[in-house]
Amino acid sequence: MILIFDTYYYEDKAKTICLCFEDWDKEENYQIKSETISNIDEYISGEFYKRELPCILSLLSKIDLKKVNLIIIDGFVFLDDQNKFGLGAHLYHKLNKKIPIIGVAKRDFATIDKSRIKLYRGKSENPLFITSIGIDLSIASKKIEEMDGEYRIPTLLKEVDRLTKEKNVS
């Protein structure tokens, strides 16, 4: 099973959505897991993981990790080419280095160049920025490239983003 996580923040709450699916190249047959938690830490530049990691771990505690092959996050695994941990690397280590993590970011991070791949999908002139841990970066990028959807952002990544902002899923 493959998991995609995204979190949306409002007031002092965070709504985290996880899509669970099996096939990289299909957009149907996924399950939705959701959780909203309160008392969220404020955002600190360069320490985003401190805000989002507890949200992901809380929802992950309700999923059988033995069935999970890989996790995709909205963000970076590493923050620079010296492998400074980003959200993805912190998550990987919290999971005892057993589940590979792919980071997919929509905006570039100025301090990373060699440890990420710019992925152009569809006809977009704007890339996605792919980072990974526990899986070769070129394989990670190829997997995201093969995901369903003809546009820059794969269909399931758009869906998880949409669901985080939807009011009736909690």
Short mmCIF file of C-alpha atoms in Angstrom, two decimals:
data_model
loop_
_atom_site.label_atom_id
_atom_site.label_comp_id
_atom_site.label_asym_id
_atom_site.label_seq_id
_atom_site.Cartn_x
_atom_site.Cartn_y
_atom_site.Cartn_z
CA MET A 1 0.00 0.00 0.00
CA ILE A 2 1.17 3.54 -0.82
CA LEU A 3 0.18 6.51 1.33
CA ILE A 4 -0.04 10.20 0.42
CA PHE A 5 -0.19 12.76 3.23
CA ASP A 6 -1.09 16.43 3.28
CA THR A 7 -2.09 18.78 6.08
CA TYR A 8 -4.03 22.03 6.06
CA TYR A 9 -3.82 24.52 8.93
CA TYR A 10 -6.56 26.82 10.17
CA GLU A 11 -6.88 28.69 13.46
CA ASP A 12 -5.10 26.43 15.98
CA LYS A 13 -6.08 23.21 14.19
CA ALA A 14 -4.59 20.98 11.54
CA LYS A 15 -6.52 18.68 9.24
CA THR A 16 -4.45 15.80 7.89
CA ILE A 17 -5.60 13.60 5.05
CA CYS A 18 -4.05 10.33 3.95
CA LEU A 19 -4.93 8.62 0.69
CA CYS A 20 -4.15 4.90 0.67
CA PHE A 21 -3.78 3.22 -2.72
CA GLU A 22 -2.08 0.31 -4.50
CA ASP A 23 -1.49 1.26 -8.14
CA TRP A 24 0.84 4.12 -9.14
CA ASP A 25 -0.84 4.72 -12.46
CA LYS A 26 -4.51 4.72 -11.40
CA GLU A 27 -6.59 7.40 -9.75
CA GLU A 28 -9.43 5.23 -8.50
CA ASN A 29 -9.72 2.67 -5.70
CA TYR A 30 -8.19 4.66 -2.88
CA GLN A 31 -9.21 4.96 0.75
CA ILE A 32 -9.34 8.22 2.68
CA LYS A 33 -8.12 8.54 6.25
CA SER A 34 -8.61 11.86 8.01
CA GLU A 35 -7.93 13.49 11.34
CA THR A 36 -8.19 17.01 12.74
CA ILE A 37 -6.13 17.88 15.79
CA SER A 38 -5.92 21.03 17.93
CA ASN A 39 -3.15 22.96 19.65
CA ILE A 40 -0.81 22.99 16.68
CA ASP A 41 2.63 24.58 16.98
CA GLU A 42 3.27 27.80 15.10
CA TYR A 43 5.24 27.61 11.86
CA ILE A 44 8.98 28.21 12.29
CA SER A 45 11.01 28.79 9.13
CA GLY A 46 13.37 25.86 8.51
CA GLU A 47 11.58 23.76 11.15
CA PHE A 48 8.32 22.99 9.35
CA TYR A 49 8.63 19.33 10.39
CA LYS A 50 7.96 20.28 14.03
CA ARG A 51 4.51 21.43 12.99
CA GLU A 52 3.53 18.75 10.48
CA LEU A 53 5.27 15.60 11.73
CA PRO A 54 3.00 15.17 14.81
CA CYS A 55 -0.05 15.40 12.53
CA ILE A 56 1.24 12.69 10.19
CA LEU A 57 2.37 10.43 13.03
CA SER A 58 -0.98 10.75 14.76
CA LEU A 59 -2.88 9.61 11.66
CA LEU A 60 -0.26 6.93 10.89
CA SER A 61 -0.91 5.42 14.34
CA LYS A 62 -4.33 4.35 12.99
CA ILE A 63 -2.87 2.53 9.96
CA ASP A 64 -1.32 -0.95 9.86
CA LEU A 65 2.27 -0.05 8.96
CA LYS A 66 3.05 -3.65 7.99
CA LYS A 67 0.97 -3.06 4.85
CA VAL A 68 2.69 0.20 3.88
CA ASN A 69 5.32 0.06 1.11
CA LEU A 70 5.96 3.78 0.65
CA ILE A 71 4.82 7.23 1.81
CA ILE A 72 4.53 10.40 -0.28
CA ILE A 73 4.58 13.74 1.50
CA ASP A 74 3.88 17.27 0.35
CA GLY A 75 7.29 18.80 1.00
CA PHE A 76 10.99 17.99 1.06
CA VAL A 77 12.87 15.01 2.45
CA PHE A 78 16.12 16.98 2.64
CA LEU A 79 16.62 20.75 2.84
CA ASP A 80 20.11 20.94 1.35
CA ASP A 81 22.74 18.91 -0.48
CA GLN A 82 24.41 17.96 2.81
CA ASN A 83 21.20 16.05 3.69
CA LYS A 84 19.88 18.41 6.35
CA PHE A 85 16.69 16.69 7.45
CA GLY A 86 13.39 18.01 6.18
CA LEU A 87 9.95 16.62 7.01
CA GLY A 88 10.48 13.44 4.96
CA ALA A 89 13.79 12.48 6.57
CA HIS A 90 12.40 13.11 10.06
CA LEU A 91 9.40 10.90 9.23
CA TYR A 92 11.66 8.17 7.80
CA HIS A 93 13.68 8.05 11.00
CA LYS A 94 10.57 8.09 13.22
CA LEU A 95 9.46 5.00 11.27
CA ASN A 96 12.78 3.28 12.05
CA LYS A 97 13.98 3.62 8.44
CA LYS A 98 11.56 0.89 7.35
CA ILE A 99 9.27 2.80 4.94
CA PRO A 100 10.71 4.79 2.01
CA ILE A 101 9.59 8.40 1.72
CA ILE A 102 9.15 10.51 -1.42
CA GLY A 103 8.83 14.26 -1.05
CA VAL A 104 6.94 16.17 -3.72
CA ALA A 105 7.15 19.97 -3.48
CA LYS A 106 5.51 22.55 -5.70
CA ARG A 107 8.06 25.28 -4.89
CA ASP A 108 11.83 25.03 -4.90
CA PHE A 109 13.98 25.33 -1.80
CA ALA A 110 17.00 27.58 -2.33
CA THR A 111 19.56 25.44 -0.49
CA ILE A 112 19.01 22.19 -2.35
CA ASP A 113 20.24 21.43 -5.85
CA LYS A 114 21.90 18.02 -6.28
CA SER A 115 19.68 16.12 -3.83
CA ARG A 116 16.48 16.77 -5.76
CA ILE A 117 15.11 16.21 -9.24
CA LYS A 118 13.05 18.74 -11.17
CA LEU A 119 10.16 16.79 -12.68
CA TYR A 120 8.18 18.29 -15.54
CA ARG A 121 4.80 16.65 -16.06
CA GLY A 122 2.28 17.28 -18.78
CA LYS A 123 2.81 20.50 -20.67
CA SER A 124 3.72 22.50 -17.58
CA GLU A 125 6.78 24.70 -17.66
CA ASN A 126 6.87 24.58 -13.86
CA PRO A 127 8.48 21.51 -12.30
CA LEU A 128 7.68 19.51 -9.22
CA PHE A 129 10.68 19.06 -6.92
CA ILE A 130 11.27 15.44 -5.94
CA THR A 131 13.39 14.27 -2.99
CA SER A 132 13.54 10.84 -1.39
CA ILE A 133 14.98 8.62 1.31
CA GLY A 134 14.94 4.82 1.43
CA ILE A 135 14.35 4.74 -2.35
CA ASP A 136 16.69 5.86 -5.12
CA LEU A 137 15.90 9.43 -6.18
CA SER A 138 15.68 8.58 -9.90
CA ILE A 139 13.22 5.74 -9.16
CA ALA A 140 11.19 8.04 -6.89
CA SER A 141 10.99 10.66 -9.62
CA LYS A 142 9.95 8.06 -12.20
CA LYS A 143 7.17 6.80 -9.89
CA ILE A 144 5.75 10.32 -9.49
CA GLU A 145 6.06 10.88 -13.23
CA GLU A 146 4.05 7.68 -13.89
CA MET A 147 1.20 8.66 -11.55
CA ASP A 148 -2.17 9.22 -13.17
CA GLY A 149 -2.98 12.69 -14.45
CA GLU A 150 -2.06 14.64 -17.51
CA TYR A 151 -1.09 17.84 -15.70
CA ARG A 152 1.82 19.00 -13.56
CA ILE A 153 0.36 17.65 -10.33
CA PRO A 154 -0.73 13.98 -10.34
CA THR A 155 -4.46 13.40 -9.81
CA LEU A 156 -4.12 11.81 -6.35
CA LEU A 157 -1.86 14.61 -5.10
CA LYS A 158 -4.46 17.14 -6.25
CA GLU A 159 -7.15 15.10 -4.52
CA VAL A 160 -5.38 14.94 -1.15
CA ASP A 161 -4.81 18.70 -1.31
CA ARG A 162 -8.49 19.32 -2.15
CA LEU A 163 -9.67 17.07 0.69
CA THR A 164 -7.56 18.86 3.30
CA LYS A 165 -9.44 22.07 2.52
CA GLU A 166 -12.90 20.49 2.36
CA LYS A 167 -15.06 21.18 5.39
CA ASN A 168 -17.08 17.94 5.56
CA VAL A 169 -14.20 15.41 5.76
CA SER A 170 -12.82 15.19 9.28
#
